[in-house]
Amino acid sequence: MHTRDARRSELASDCANCFGLCCVALPFSAAAGFPYDKPEASPCRNLSGDFRCGVHADLRERGYTGCTVFECFGAGQKVSQRTFSGADWRGAPGSAQDMFASFGVMRRLHELLWYLTEALQLPEAEPLHADLRAAHDRTERLSLGTPEELKAVDTDAVRGEAAGLLRRTSELVRTGAPGPGKDRAGADLMGARLRKADLRAACLRGAYLIAADLRGADLRTADLLGADMRDTDLRGADLSGALFLTQPQVNAAKGDAATVLPGILDRPGHW
């Protein structure tokens, strides 16, 4: 586990302090990396009485690949311990639906906080730091709301308001960085052969990189916000300094000991 600063630590999952919310609130299906279909607001059959996963040690072997990819950005423990003050959905079943709804909103807010926190740590984005700080603090205040207040949050609008700031942050960083800086935002690169490609300072936000061959590729300071990296082959790739890369993206990809990740992210166990 990498050492995180205190602010980033709050944006990483802490299952020991969560009431298994991702295992209950969210639906999953056999078509999306799970062995069976489960509706939302229904406990996974492997959720134990202490809210821990009974098959956590061999999720992939049992067909729960989707679980190994998921990351709540710390939303689970915040909803469990702060929004609902430690009262779990089993002990207070009347609060279950509100808790599950709060979890969905909180995860989207915390993902945005992850991006804004990263942007605030980039010296190249200093001209935007005041606006980024204001956006961060507004989002943080929303995340501290009551269940009723969280239910009323329009997360699409909140994220939309911050999108321009994050895009400008990316431009400031990539403009001064070495590399061709190609703009492939939203590009369909599914299965693309990009082995050893020079993608330094590229804009790949929202790109479809599903099953793309990026072995040995140079992705330093590439913007990967929202890129779909399911089964992307990152063996030997250099992603040091990659912008807005998240743990779920890394978890969904393929890598090895030679893959270089930003220091804030963990190397998946299945690599």
GROMACS .gro file of N, CA, C and O in nm, residues 23-24 26-39 42-47 55 62-65 67:
model
  112
   23CYS      N    1  -2.185  -0.394  -0.165
   23CYS     CA    2  -2.232  -0.533  -0.178
   23CYS      C    3  -2.384  -0.544  -0.170
   23CYS      O    4  -2.440  -0.651  -0.192
   24VAL      N    5  -2.448  -0.432  -0.137
   24VAL     CA    6  -2.593  -0.432  -0.121
   24VAL      C    7  -2.660  -0.332  -0.214
   24VAL      O    8  -2.751  -0.367  -0.290
   26LEU      N    9  -2.568  -0.167  -0.484
   26LEU     CA   10  -2.547  -0.169  -0.629
   26LEU      C   11  -2.595  -0.299  -0.693
   26LEU      O   12  -2.580  -0.407  -0.635
   27PRO      N   13  -2.649  -0.291  -0.814
   27PRO     CA   14  -2.684  -0.413  -0.887
   27PRO      C   15  -2.561  -0.468  -0.957
   27PRO      O   16  -2.463  -0.396  -0.979
   28PHE      N   17  -2.561  -0.596  -0.989
   28PHE     CA   18  -2.458  -0.648  -1.079
   28PHE      C   19  -2.517  -0.760  -1.162
   28PHE      O   20  -2.625  -0.811  -1.134
   29SER      N   21  -2.445  -0.794  -1.268
   29SER     CA   22  -2.499  -0.892  -1.362
   29SER      C   23  -2.389  -0.984  -1.413
   29SER      O   24  -2.271  -0.951  -1.409
   30ALA      N   25  -2.434  -1.099  -1.462
   30ALA     CA   26  -2.340  -1.197  -1.517
   30ALA      C   27  -2.270  -1.143  -1.641
   30ALA      O   28  -2.164  -1.191  -1.679
   31ALA      N   29  -2.329  -1.041  -1.703
   31ALA     CA   30  -2.269  -0.984  -1.824
   31ALA      C   31  -2.164  -0.880  -1.792
   31ALA      O   32  -2.099  -0.827  -1.883
   32ALA      N   33  -2.146  -0.849  -1.664
   32ALA     CA   34  -2.053  -0.741  -1.626
   32ALA      C   35  -1.951  -0.786  -1.523
   32ALA      O   36  -1.914  -0.710  -1.433
   33GLY      N   37  -1.906  -0.908  -1.534
   33GLY     CA   38  -1.799  -0.956  -1.446
   33GLY      C   39  -1.844  -1.014  -1.315
   33GLY      O   40  -1.770  -1.010  -1.216
   34PHE      N   41  -1.964  -1.075  -1.313
   34PHE     CA   42  -2.016  -1.138  -1.193
   34PHE      C   43  -2.075  -1.274  -1.231
   34PHE      O   44  -2.116  -1.295  -1.345
   35PRO      N   45  -2.083  -1.367  -1.136
   35PRO     CA   46  -2.133  -1.500  -1.170
   35PRO      C   47  -2.285  -1.511  -1.176
   35PRO      O   48  -2.338  -1.613  -1.222
   36TYR      N   49  -2.356  -1.410  -1.129
   36TYR     CA   50  -2.503  -1.414  -1.134
   36TYR      C   51  -2.557  -1.272  -1.131
   36TYR      O   52  -2.483  -1.177  -1.108
   37ASP      N   53  -2.687  -1.257  -1.158
   37ASP     CA   54  -2.750  -1.126  -1.157
   37ASP      C   55  -2.800  -1.094  -1.016
   37ASP      O   56  -2.860  -1.178  -0.950
   38LYS      N   57  -2.774  -0.970  -0.971
   38LYS     CA   58  -2.822  -0.925  -0.841
   38LYS      C   59  -2.887  -0.788  -0.857
   38LYS      O   60  -2.828  -0.697  -0.914
   39PRO      N   61  -3.011  -0.771  -0.809
   39PRO     CA   62  -3.075  -0.639  -0.820
   39PRO      C   63  -3.017  -0.542  -0.718
   39PRO      O   64  -2.951  -0.582  -0.621
   42SER      N   65  -3.011  -0.520  -0.271
   42SER     CA   66  -3.021  -0.661  -0.233
   42SER      C   67  -2.882  -0.711  -0.196
   42SER      O   68  -2.788  -0.695  -0.273
   43PRO      N   69  -2.867  -0.772  -0.077
   43PRO     CA   70  -2.733  -0.815  -0.034
   43PRO      C   71  -2.674  -0.924  -0.124
   43PRO      O   72  -2.746  -1.016  -0.166
   44CYS      N   73  -2.548  -0.913  -0.153
   44CYS     CA   74  -2.478  -1.021  -0.223
   44CYS      C   75  -2.483  -1.145  -0.135
   44CYS      O   76  -2.477  -1.137  -0.012
   45ARG      N   77  -2.493  -1.261  -0.194
   45ARG     CA   78  -2.503  -1.387  -0.119
   45ARG      C   79  -2.377  -1.416  -0.037
   45ARG      O   80  -2.379  -1.500   0.053
   46ASN      N   81  -2.267  -1.344  -0.066
   46ASN     CA   82  -2.142  -1.367   0.008
   46ASN      C   83  -2.118  -1.267   0.120
   46ASN      O   84  -2.015  -1.272   0.186
   47LEU      N   85  -2.213  -1.175   0.142
   47LEU     CA   86  -2.197  -1.076   0.247
   47LEU      C   87  -2.224  -1.140   0.382
   47LEU      O   88  -2.332  -1.194   0.407
   55VAL      N   89  -1.586  -1.432   0.049
   55VAL     CA   90  -1.499  -1.494  -0.051
   55VAL      C   91  -1.395  -1.394  -0.104
   55VAL      O   92  -1.345  -1.409  -0.216
   62ARG      N   93  -1.368  -1.710  -0.832
   62ARG     CA   94  -1.510  -1.743  -0.821
   62ARG      C   95  -1.597  -1.665  -0.920
   62ARG      O   96  -1.719  -1.676  -0.918
   63GLY      N   97  -1.534  -1.584  -1.003
   63GLY     CA   98  -1.609  -1.514  -1.106
   63GLY      C   99  -1.656  -1.374  -1.071
   63GLY      O  100  -1.734  -1.315  -1.145
   64TYR      N  101  -1.604  -1.318  -0.959
   64TYR     CA  102  -1.645  -1.184  -0.917
   64TYR      C  103  -1.541  -1.079  -0.960
   64TYR      O  104  -1.495  -0.999  -0.880
   65THR      N  105  -1.508  -1.080  -1.088
   65THR     CA  106  -1.410  -0.983  -1.138
   65THR      C  107  -1.457  -0.840  -1.115
   65THR      O  108  -1.377  -0.751  -1.084
   67CYS      N  109  -1.609  -0.712  -0.872
   67CYS     CA  110  -1.581  -0.667  -0.736
   67CYS      C  111  -1.436  -0.621  -0.723
   67CYS      O  112  -1.407  -0.525  -0.650
   0.00000   0.00000   0.00000
